[in-house]
Coordinates of C-alpha atoms in Angstrom, one line a residue:
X561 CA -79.6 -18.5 63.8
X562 CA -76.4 -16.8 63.7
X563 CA -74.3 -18.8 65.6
X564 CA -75.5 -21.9 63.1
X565 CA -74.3 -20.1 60.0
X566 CA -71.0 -20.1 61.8
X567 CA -71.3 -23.8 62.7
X568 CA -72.2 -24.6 59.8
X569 CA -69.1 -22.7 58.0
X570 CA -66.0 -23.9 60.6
X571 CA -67.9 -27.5 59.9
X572 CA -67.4 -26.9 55.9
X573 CA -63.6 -25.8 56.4
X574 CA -63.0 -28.6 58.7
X575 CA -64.0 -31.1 56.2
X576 CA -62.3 -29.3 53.7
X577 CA -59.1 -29.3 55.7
X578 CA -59.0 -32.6 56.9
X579 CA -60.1 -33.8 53.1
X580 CA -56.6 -32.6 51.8
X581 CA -55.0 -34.7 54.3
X582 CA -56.4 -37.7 53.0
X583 CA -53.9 -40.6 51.6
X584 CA -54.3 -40.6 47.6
X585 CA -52.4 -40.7 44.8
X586 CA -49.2 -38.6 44.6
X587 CA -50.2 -37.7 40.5
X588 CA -46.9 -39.1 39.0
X589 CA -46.9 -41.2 35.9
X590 CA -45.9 -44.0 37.8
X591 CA -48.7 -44.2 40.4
X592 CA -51.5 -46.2 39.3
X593 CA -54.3 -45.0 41.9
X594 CA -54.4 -42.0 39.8
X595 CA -55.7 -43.7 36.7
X596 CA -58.8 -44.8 35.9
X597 CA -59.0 -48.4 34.4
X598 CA -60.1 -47.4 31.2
X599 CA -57.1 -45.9 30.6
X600 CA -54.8 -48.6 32.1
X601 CA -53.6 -50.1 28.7
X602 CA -52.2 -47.1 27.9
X603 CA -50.5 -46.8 31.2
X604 CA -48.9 -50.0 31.0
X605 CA -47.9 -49.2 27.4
X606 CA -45.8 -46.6 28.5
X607 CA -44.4 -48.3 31.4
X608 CA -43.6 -51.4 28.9
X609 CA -42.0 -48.6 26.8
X610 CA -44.2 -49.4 23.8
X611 CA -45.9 -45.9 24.1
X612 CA -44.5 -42.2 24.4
X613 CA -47.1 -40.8 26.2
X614 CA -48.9 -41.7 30.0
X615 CA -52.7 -42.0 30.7
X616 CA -54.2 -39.2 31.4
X617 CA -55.1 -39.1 35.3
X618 CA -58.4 -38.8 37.3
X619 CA -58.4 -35.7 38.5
X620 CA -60.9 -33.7 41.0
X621 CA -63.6 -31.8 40.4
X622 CA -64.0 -28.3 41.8
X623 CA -66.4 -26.5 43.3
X624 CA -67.2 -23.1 44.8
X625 CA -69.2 -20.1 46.2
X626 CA -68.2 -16.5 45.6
X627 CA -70.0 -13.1 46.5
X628 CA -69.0 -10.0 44.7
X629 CA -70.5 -6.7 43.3
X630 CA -73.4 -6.9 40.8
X631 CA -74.4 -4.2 38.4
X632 CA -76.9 -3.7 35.2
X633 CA -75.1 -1.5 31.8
X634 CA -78.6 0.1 30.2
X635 CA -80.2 3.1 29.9
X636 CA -80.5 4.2 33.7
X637 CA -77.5 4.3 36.0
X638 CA -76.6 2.3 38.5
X639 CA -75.7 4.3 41.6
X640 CA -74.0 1.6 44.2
X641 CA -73.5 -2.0 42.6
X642 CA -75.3 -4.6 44.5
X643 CA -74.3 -7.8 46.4
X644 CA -74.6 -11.0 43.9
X645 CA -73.6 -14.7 44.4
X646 CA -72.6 -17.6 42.6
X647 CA -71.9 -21.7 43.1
X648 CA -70.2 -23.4 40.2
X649 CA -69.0 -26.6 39.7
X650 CA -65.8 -27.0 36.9
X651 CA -64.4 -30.0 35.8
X652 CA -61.1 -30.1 33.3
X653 CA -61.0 -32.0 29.7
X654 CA -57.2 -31.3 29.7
X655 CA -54.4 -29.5 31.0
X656 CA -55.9 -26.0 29.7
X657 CA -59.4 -26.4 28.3
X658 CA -62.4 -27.2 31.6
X659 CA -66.3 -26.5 31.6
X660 CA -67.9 -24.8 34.4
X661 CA -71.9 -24.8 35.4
X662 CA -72.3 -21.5 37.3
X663 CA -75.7 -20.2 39.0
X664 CA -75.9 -16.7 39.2
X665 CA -78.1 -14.7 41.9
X666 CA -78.4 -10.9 41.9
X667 CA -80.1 -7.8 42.7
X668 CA -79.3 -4.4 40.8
X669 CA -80.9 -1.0 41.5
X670 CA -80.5 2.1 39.5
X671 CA -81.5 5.3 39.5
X672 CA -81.0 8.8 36.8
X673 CA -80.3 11.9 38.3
X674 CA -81.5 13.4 35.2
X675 CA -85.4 13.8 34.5
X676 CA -87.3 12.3 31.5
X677 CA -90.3 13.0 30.0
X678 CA -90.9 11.5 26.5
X679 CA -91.8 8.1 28.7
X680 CA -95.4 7.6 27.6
X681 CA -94.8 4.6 26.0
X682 CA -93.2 2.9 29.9
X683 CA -96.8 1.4 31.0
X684 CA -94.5 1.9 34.4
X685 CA -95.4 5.5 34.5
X686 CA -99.2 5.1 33.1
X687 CA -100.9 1.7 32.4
X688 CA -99.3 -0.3 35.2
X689 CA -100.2 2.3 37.4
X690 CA -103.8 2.9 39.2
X691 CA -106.3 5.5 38.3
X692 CA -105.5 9.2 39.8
X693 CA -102.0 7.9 40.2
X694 CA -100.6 8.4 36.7
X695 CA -97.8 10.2 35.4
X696 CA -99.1 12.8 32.5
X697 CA -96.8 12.7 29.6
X698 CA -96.9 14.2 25.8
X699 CA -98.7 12.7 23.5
X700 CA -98.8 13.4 19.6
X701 CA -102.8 12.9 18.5
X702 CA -104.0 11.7 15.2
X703 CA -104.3 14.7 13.9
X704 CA -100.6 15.9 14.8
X705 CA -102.1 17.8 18.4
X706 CA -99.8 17.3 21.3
X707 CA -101.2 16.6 24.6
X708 CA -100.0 15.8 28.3
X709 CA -102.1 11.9 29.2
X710 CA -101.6 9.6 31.3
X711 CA -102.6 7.1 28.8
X712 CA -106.6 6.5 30.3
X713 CA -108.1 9.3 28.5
X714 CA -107.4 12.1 30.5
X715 CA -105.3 14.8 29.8
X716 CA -103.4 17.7 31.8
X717 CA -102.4 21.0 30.8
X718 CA -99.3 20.5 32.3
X719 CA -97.0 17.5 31.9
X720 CA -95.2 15.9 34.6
X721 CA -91.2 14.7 34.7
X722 CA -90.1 11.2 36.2
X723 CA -86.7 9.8 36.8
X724 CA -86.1 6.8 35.9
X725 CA -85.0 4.0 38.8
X726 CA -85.5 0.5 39.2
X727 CA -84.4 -2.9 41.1
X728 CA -84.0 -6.1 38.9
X729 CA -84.0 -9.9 41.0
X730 CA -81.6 -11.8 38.4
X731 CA -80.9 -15.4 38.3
X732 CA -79.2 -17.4 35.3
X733 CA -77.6 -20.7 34.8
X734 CA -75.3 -21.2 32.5
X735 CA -72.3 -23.3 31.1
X736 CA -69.0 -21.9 30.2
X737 CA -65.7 -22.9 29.1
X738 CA -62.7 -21.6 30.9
X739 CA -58.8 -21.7 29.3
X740 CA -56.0 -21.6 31.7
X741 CA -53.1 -19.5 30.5
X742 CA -50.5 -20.1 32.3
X743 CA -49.9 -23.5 33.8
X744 CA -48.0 -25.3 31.1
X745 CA -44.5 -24.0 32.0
X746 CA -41.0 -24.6 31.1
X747 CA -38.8 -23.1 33.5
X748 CA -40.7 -24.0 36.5
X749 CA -42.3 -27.1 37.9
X750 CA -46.1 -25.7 39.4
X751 CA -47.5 -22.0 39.8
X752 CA -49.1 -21.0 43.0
X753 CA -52.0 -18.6 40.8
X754 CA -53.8 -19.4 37.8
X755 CA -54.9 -16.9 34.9
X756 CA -58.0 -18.1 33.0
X757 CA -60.2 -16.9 30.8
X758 CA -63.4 -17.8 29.1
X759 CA -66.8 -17.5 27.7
X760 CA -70.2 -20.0 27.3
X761 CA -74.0 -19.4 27.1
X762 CA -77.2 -19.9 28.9
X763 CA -80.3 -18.5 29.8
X764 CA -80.9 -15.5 32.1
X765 CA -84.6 -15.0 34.1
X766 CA -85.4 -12.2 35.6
X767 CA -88.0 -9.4 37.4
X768 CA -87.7 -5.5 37.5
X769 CA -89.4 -3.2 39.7
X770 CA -89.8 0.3 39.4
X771 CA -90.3 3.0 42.5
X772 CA -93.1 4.8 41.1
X773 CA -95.5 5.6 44.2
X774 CA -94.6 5.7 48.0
X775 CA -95.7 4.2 50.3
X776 CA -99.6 5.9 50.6
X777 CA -99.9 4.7 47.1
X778 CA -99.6 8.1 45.8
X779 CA -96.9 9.1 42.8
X780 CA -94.3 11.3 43.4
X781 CA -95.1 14.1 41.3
X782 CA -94.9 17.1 43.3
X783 CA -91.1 15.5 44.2
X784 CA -89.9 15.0 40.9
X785 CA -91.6 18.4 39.0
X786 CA -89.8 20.6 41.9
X787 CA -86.6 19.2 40.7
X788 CA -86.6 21.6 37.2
X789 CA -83.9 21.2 34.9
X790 CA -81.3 19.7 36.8
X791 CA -78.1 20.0 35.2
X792 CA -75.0 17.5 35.5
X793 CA -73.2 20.3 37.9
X794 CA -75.5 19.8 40.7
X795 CA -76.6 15.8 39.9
X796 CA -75.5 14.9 43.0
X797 CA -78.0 17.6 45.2
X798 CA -80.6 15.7 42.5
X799 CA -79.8 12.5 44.0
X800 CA -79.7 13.4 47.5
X801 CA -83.2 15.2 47.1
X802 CA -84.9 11.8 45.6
X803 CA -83.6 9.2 47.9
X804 CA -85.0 11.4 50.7
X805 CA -88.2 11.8 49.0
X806 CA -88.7 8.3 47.8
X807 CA -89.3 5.4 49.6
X808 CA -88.1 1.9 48.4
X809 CA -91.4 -0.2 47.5
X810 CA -90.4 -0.5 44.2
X811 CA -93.7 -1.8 43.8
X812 CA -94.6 -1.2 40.0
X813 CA -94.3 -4.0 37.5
X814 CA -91.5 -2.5 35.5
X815 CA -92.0 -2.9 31.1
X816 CA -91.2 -6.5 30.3
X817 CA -91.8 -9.0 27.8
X818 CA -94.2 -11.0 29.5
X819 CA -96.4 -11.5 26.6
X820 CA -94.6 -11.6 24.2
X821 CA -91.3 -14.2 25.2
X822 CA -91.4 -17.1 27.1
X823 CA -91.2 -16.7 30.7
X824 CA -90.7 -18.6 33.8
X825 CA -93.5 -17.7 36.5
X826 CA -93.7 -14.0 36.5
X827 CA -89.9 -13.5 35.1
X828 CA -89.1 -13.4 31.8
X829 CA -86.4 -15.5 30.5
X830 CA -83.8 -15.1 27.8
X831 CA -80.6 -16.5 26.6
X832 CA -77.7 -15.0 27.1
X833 CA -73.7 -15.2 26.2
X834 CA -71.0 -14.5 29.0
X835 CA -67.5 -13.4 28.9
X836 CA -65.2 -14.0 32.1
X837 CA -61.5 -13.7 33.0
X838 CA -60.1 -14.3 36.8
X839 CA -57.0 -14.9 38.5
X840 CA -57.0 -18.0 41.2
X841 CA -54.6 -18.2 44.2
X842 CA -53.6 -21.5 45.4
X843 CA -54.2 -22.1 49.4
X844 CA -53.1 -25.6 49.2
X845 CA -54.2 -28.7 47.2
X846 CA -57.8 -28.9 48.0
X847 CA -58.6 -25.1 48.8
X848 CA -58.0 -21.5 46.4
X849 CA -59.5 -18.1 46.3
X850 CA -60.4 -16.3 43.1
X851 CA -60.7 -12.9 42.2
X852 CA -62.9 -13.1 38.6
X853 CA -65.0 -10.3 36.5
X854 CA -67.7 -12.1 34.5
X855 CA -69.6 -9.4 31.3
X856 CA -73.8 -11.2 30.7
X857 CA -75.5 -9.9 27.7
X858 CA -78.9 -10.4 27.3
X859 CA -80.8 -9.7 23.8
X860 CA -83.2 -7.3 25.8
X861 CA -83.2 -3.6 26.7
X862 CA -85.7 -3.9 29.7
X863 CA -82.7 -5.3 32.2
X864 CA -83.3 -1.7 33.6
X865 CA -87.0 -1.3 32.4
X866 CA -86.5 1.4 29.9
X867 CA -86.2 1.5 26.5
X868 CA -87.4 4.5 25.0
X869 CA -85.1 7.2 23.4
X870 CA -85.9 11.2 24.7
X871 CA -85.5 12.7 21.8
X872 CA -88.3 12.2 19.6
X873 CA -91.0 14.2 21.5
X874 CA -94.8 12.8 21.8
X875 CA -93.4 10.0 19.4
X876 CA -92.1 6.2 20.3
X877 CA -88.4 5.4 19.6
X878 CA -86.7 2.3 21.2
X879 CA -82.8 2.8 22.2
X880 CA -80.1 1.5 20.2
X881 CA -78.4 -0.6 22.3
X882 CA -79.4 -3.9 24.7
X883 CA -79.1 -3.8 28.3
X884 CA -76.1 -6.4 29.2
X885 CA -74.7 -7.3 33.5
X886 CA -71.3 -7.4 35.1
X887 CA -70.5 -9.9 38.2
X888 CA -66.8 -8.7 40.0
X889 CA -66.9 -11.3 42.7
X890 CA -64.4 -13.0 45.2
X891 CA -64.7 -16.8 45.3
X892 CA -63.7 -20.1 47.2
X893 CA -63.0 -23.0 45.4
X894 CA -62.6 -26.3 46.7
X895 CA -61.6 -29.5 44.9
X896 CA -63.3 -32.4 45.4
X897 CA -62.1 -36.5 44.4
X898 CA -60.3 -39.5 45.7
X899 CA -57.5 -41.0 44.4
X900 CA -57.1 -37.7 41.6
X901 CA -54.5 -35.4 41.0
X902 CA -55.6 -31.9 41.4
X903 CA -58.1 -30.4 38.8
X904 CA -55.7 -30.5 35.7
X905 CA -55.3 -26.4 35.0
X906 CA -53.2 -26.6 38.5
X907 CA -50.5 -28.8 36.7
X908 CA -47.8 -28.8 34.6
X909 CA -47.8 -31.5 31.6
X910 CA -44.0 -30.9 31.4
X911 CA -43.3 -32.0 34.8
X912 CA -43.1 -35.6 34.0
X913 CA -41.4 -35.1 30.7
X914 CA -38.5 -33.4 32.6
X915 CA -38.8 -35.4 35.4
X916 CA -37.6 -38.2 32.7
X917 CA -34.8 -36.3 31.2
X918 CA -33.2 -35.7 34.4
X919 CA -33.7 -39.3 36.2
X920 CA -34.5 -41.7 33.2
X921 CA -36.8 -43.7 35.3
X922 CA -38.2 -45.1 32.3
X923 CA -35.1 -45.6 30.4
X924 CA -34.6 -49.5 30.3
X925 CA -30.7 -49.9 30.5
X926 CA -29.5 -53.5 29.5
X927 CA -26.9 -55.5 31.3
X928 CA -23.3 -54.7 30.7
X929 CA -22.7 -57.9 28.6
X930 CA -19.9 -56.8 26.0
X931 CA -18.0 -59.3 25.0
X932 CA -15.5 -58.5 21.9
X933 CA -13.4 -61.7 20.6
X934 CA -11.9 -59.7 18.1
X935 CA -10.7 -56.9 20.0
X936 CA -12.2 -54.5 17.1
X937 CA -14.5 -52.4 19.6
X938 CA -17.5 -54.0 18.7
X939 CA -19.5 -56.4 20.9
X940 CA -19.6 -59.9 20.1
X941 CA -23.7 -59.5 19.6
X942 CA -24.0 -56.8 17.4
X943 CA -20.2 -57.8 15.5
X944 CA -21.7 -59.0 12.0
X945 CA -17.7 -60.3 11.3
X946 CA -16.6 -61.8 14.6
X947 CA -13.0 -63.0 13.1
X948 CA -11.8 -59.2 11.9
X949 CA -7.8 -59.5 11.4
X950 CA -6.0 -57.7 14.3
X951 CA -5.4 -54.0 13.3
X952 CA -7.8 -53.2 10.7
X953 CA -10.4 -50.4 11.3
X954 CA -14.2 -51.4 11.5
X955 CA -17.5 -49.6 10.7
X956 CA -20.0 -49.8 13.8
X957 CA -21.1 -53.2 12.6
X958 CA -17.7 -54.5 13.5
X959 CA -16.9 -55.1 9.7
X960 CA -13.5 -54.3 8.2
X961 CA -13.0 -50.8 6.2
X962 CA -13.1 -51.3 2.5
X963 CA -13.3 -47.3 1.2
X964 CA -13.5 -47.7 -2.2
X965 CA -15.0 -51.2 -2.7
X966 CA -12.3 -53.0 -4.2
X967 CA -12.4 -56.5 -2.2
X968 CA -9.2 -55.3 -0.6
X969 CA -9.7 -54.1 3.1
X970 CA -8.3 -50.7 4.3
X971 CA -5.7 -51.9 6.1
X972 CA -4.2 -54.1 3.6
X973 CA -5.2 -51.7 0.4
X974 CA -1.7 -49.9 -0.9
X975 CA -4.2 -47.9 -3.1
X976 CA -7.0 -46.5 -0.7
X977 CA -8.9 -44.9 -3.1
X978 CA -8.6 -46.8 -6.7
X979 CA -11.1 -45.6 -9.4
X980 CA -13.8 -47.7 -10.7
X981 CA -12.4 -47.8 -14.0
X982 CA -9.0 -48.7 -12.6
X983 CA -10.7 -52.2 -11.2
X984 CA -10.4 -55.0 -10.7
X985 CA -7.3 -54.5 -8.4
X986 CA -4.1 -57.1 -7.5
X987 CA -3.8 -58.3 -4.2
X988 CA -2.3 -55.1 -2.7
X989 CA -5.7 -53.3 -3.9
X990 CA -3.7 -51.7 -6.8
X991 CA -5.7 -51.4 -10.0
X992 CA -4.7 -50.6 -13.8
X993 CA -6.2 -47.9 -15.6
X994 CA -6.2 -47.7 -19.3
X995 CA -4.2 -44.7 -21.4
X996 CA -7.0 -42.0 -21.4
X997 CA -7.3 -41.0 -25.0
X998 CA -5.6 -37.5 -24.7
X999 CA -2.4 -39.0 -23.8
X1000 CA -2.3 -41.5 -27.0
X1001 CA -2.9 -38.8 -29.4
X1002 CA -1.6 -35.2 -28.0
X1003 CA -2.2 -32.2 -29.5
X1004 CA 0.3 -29.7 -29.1
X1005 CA -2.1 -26.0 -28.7
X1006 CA -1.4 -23.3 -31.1
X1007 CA 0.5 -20.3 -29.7
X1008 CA -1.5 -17.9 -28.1
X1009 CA -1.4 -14.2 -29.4
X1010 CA -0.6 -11.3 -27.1
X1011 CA -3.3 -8.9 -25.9
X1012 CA -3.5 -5.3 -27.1
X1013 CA -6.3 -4.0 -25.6
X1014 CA -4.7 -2.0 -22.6
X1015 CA -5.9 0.8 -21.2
X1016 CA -4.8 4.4 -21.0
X1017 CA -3.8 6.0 -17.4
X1018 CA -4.9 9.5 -16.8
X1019 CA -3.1 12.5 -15.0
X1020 CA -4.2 15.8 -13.7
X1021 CA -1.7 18.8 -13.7
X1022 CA 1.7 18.0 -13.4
X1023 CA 1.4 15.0 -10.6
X1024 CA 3.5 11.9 -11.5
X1025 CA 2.3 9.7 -8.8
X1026 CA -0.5 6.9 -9.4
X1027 CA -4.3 7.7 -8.3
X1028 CA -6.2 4.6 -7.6
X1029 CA -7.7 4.3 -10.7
X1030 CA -4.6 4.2 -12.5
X1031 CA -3.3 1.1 -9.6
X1032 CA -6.9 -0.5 -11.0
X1033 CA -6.2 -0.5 -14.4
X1034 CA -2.7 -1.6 -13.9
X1035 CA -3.3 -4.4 -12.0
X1036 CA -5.7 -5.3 -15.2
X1037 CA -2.4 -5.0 -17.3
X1038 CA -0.7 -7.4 -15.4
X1039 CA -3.7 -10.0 -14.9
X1040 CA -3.2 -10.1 -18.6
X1041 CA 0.7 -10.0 -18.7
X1042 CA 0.9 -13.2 -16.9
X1043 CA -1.6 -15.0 -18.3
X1044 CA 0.5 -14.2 -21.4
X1045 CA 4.4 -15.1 -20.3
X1046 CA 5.8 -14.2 -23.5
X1047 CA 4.2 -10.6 -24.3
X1048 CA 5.4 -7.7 -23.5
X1049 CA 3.9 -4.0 -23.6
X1050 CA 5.6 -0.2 -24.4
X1051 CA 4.5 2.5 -22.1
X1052 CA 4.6 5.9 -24.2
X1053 CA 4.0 9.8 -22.5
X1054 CA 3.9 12.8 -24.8
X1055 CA 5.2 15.5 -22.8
X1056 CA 6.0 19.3 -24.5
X1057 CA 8.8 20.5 -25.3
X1058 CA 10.0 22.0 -22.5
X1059 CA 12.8 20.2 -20.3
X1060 CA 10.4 20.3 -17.0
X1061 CA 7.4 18.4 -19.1
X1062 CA 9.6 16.2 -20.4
X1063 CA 11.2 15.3 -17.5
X1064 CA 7.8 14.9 -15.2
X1065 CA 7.2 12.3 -18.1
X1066 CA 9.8 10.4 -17.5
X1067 CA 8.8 10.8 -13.8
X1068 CA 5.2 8.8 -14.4
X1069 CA 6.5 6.3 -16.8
X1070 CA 9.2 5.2 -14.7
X1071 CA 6.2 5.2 -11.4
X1072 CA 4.2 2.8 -13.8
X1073 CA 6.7 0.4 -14.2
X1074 CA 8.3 0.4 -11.0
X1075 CA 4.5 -0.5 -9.7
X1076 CA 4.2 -3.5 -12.4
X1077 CA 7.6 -5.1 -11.2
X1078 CA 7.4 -4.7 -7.4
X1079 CA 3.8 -4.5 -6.6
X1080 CA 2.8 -7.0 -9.5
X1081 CA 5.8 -9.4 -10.1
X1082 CA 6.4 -8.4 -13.6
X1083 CA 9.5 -8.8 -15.1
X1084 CA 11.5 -6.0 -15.9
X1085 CA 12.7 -7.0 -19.1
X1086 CA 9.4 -7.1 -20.3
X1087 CA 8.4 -3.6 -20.0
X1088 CA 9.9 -0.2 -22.0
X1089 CA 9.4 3.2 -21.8
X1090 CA 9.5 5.6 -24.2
X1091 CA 8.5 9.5 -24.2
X1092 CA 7.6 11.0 -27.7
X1093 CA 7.4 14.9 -27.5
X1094 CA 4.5 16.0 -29.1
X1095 CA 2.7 12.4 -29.8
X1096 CA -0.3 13.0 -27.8
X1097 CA -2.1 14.6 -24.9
X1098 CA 0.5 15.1 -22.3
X1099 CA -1.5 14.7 -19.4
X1100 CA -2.3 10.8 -20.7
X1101 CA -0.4 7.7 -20.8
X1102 CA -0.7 4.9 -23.1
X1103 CA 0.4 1.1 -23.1
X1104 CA 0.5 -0.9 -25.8
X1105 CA 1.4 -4.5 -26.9
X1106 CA 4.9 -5.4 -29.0

């Protein structure tokens, strides 16, 4: 049997291999085996250049196997993740958007290391169970008693512990959209490995077990109460202990909702959502691996057949949260088609754009047929004034320059520009503008008066040189002195009466003007200087208009 599994798998590869050797279309915009012929008006559109953009082309379908790790999230752990399998089949509606129809198959086991024992409503433990066989758990009576029963009417003075386990059989179908990330690309024609990403829905069937009895039919009481409080630093001695004291029947119909959902044969079924993200690796055209991690949640907490809280003692509580699957798998994918390009989230859109840019192998270049008659650098069929005199300057239409729309041509015009007023022009494009009215009737403007409003300069102490303040204001004083040619100003200190004060006045006046005719252009002549002893603050200067 074995030897035919291998058979059977060399024969798939050799088909495979010898499939991407097969003649078909090479997947440029200018094969036409690639194109299906309800697309082919579009195709020759583009070819005809009447249309920007190529028919899409017929491209293959994929499909593969993988085999990976599957594992249940819910209330009891999983210990080792299980082997799963898969078999898809994808097909792209565009260079980064493709559906996928995936079958999932797996088996997922789980078992706590810590012990329960508020599980009397898990008809696992008491009602699925036979007679003699039960597990004794609390129960709160009517009249708020609590008693150890195993749910038949009989009771214990002691109760018993159980720890959780299980194996689920999954199977779901479902259809999922993928979006490829990464193979539009500007700076590089293909990629060898794909990123996707995705998500879709479908429905989930499935069966759990539970390893309540061995393989006498009896339970494994005396196992699980010798086990007393284990504690998380010695979980692992707890686990080691069970597996060699249980068997693996699993032979109890775990909780479900059987009667109360619909179901298909003795699973119950549900819809479900998926998330899913993977890498692909490119082999060659026809073959890739992919590495992909694919999240399942199911609106159901009995993936692991449990669903009742601890904490609430002889009393029912479900758990919060749903039971959901994960599916880490490696796969092969093969693609599958004549006479297709590759499945279209292998390649790049771009490639023909630049392919285009670089070559022009679309680009319809017409015969080098440029007569000019005229000799004014414009051909004969496009010149819209085939006799343009020799010399004068032409637009692109091959018709003589005429910049300000006299009647007079450029190179003839002895007035290039003439004002529209000043038209109609002579023949040498001159034209003759009236008297504008200021000039028949002038007004001669009334003298202007001088300014007054200067500023005074401040000193401090006995320094005679200008701060920049002082340069500031100045330069205001001559902004105004030239705008007024025929002013002039007095610049007055009032220094004490001492010879030293008097003479450090003389010092700053004469520094002011010296400023306002070399560093400001003022004229000498304009500017005096006076010193008044006792006319003011000494430590200020003041200018002032004559």
């Amino acid at each position: 049997m074995t030897s035919k599994k291998y058979k059977f798998l060399i024969g798939f590869l050799f088909l495979s291999m010898s499939a991407i050797a097969q003649v078909g279309g090479q997947g440029s915009v200018y094969d036409s085996s690639v194109i299906p012929p309800k697309r082919m008006a579009q195709q020759n559109d583009f070819w005809n250049s009447t249309y920007n953009f190529p028919a899409k082309p017929r491209n293959m379908w994929e499909v593969g196997v993988s085999a990976g790790m599957f594992s249940v999230s819910g209330d009891v752990a999983t210990r080792i993740p299980t082997l799963g399998f898969a078999a898809h089949v994808r097909k792209a509606f565009g260079y980064v958007f493709s559906l996928r129809l995936q079958y999932l198959n797996g088996t997922g086991k789980g078992l706590n290391w810590l012990a329960s024992e508020n599980y009397g409503k898990n008809p696992a433990w008491n009602r699925n169970l036979p007679a003699g066989q039960r597990y004794f758990s609390p129960e709160r009576l009517n009249n708020g008693d609590m008693v150890y029963s195993d749910r038949a009417g009989n009771y214990s003075p002691n109760q018993d512990q159980v720890f959780y386990n299980y194996k689920i059989k999954m199977q779901d179908l479902s259809l999922q959209g993928i979006v490829t990330l990464n193979n539009i690309r500007f700076h590089k024609q293909k990629t060898g490995i794909v990123i996707y990403g995705g998500g879709g829905i479908g429905l989930s069937w499935f069966k759990t077990m539970v390893n309540a009895l061995d393989a006498n039919g009896n339970n494994y009481s005396a196992l699980f109460n010798s086990l007393n409080s284990p504690v998380y630093s010695n979980r692992k001695d707890v686990i080691k202990a069970l597996k060699a004291g249980m068997d693996k029947t699993y032979e109890t119909v775990a909780e479900n909702e059987l009667d109360r959902r619909p179901k298909l044969g003795d699973n119950t079924i549900k819809p479900s959502g998926t998330l899913l993200a993977g890498v692909a690796i490119k082999l060659s055209r026809r073959i890739n691996l992919a590495l992909e991690d694919r999240f399942t949640f199911v609106k159901t907490d009995l993936l692991d057949g449990q669903r009742w809280q601890e904490h609430t003692y002889g009393d029912a509580a479900l758990t919060p949260d749903y039971d959901s699957y994960n599916y880490l798998s490696l796969g092969l994918n093969v693609n599958l088609g004549g006479k297709s390009v590759e499945p279209l989230w292998w390649v790049n859109p771009l490639d023909y754009a630049y392919d285009e840019l670089r070559n022009h192998r679309n680009v319809k270049i017409p015969k080098n047929d440029c007569n000019d008659a005229d000799g004014d650098g414009v051909c004969d069929h496009l010149d819209r004034e085939p006799n343009t005199p020799a010399g004068c300057p032409v637009d692109t239409h091959g018709v003589t320059r005429d910049t300000d729309g006299d009647g007079v041509p450029d190179c003839k015009d002895k007035q290039l520009i003439t004002p529209t007023e000043c038209q109609p022009v002579n023949a040498d494009g001159v034209g003759k503008c009236p008297d504008p009215e200021c000039c028949k009737n002038p007004v001669t403007p009334p003298p202007t008066a001088c300014p007054c409003d200067y500023p005074s300069l401040l000193y401090k102490g006995n320094i005679s040189t200008l701060s920049n303040d002082n340069k500031a204001m100045l330069a205001t004083v001559a902004s105004k002195l030239k705008a007024n040619p025929n002013c002039m100003i007095s610049i007055f200190g009032y220094p004490e009466a001492s010879k030293a004060s008097q003479a450090n006045c003389q010092k700053r006046l004469d520094a002011i003007k010296i400023y306002l005719v070399e560093k400001e252009g003022i004229s000498a002549d304009r500017i005096t200087t006076s010193c008044e002893v006792g006319g003011g603050d000494k430590n200020s200067v003041d200018i002032k208009c004559n």
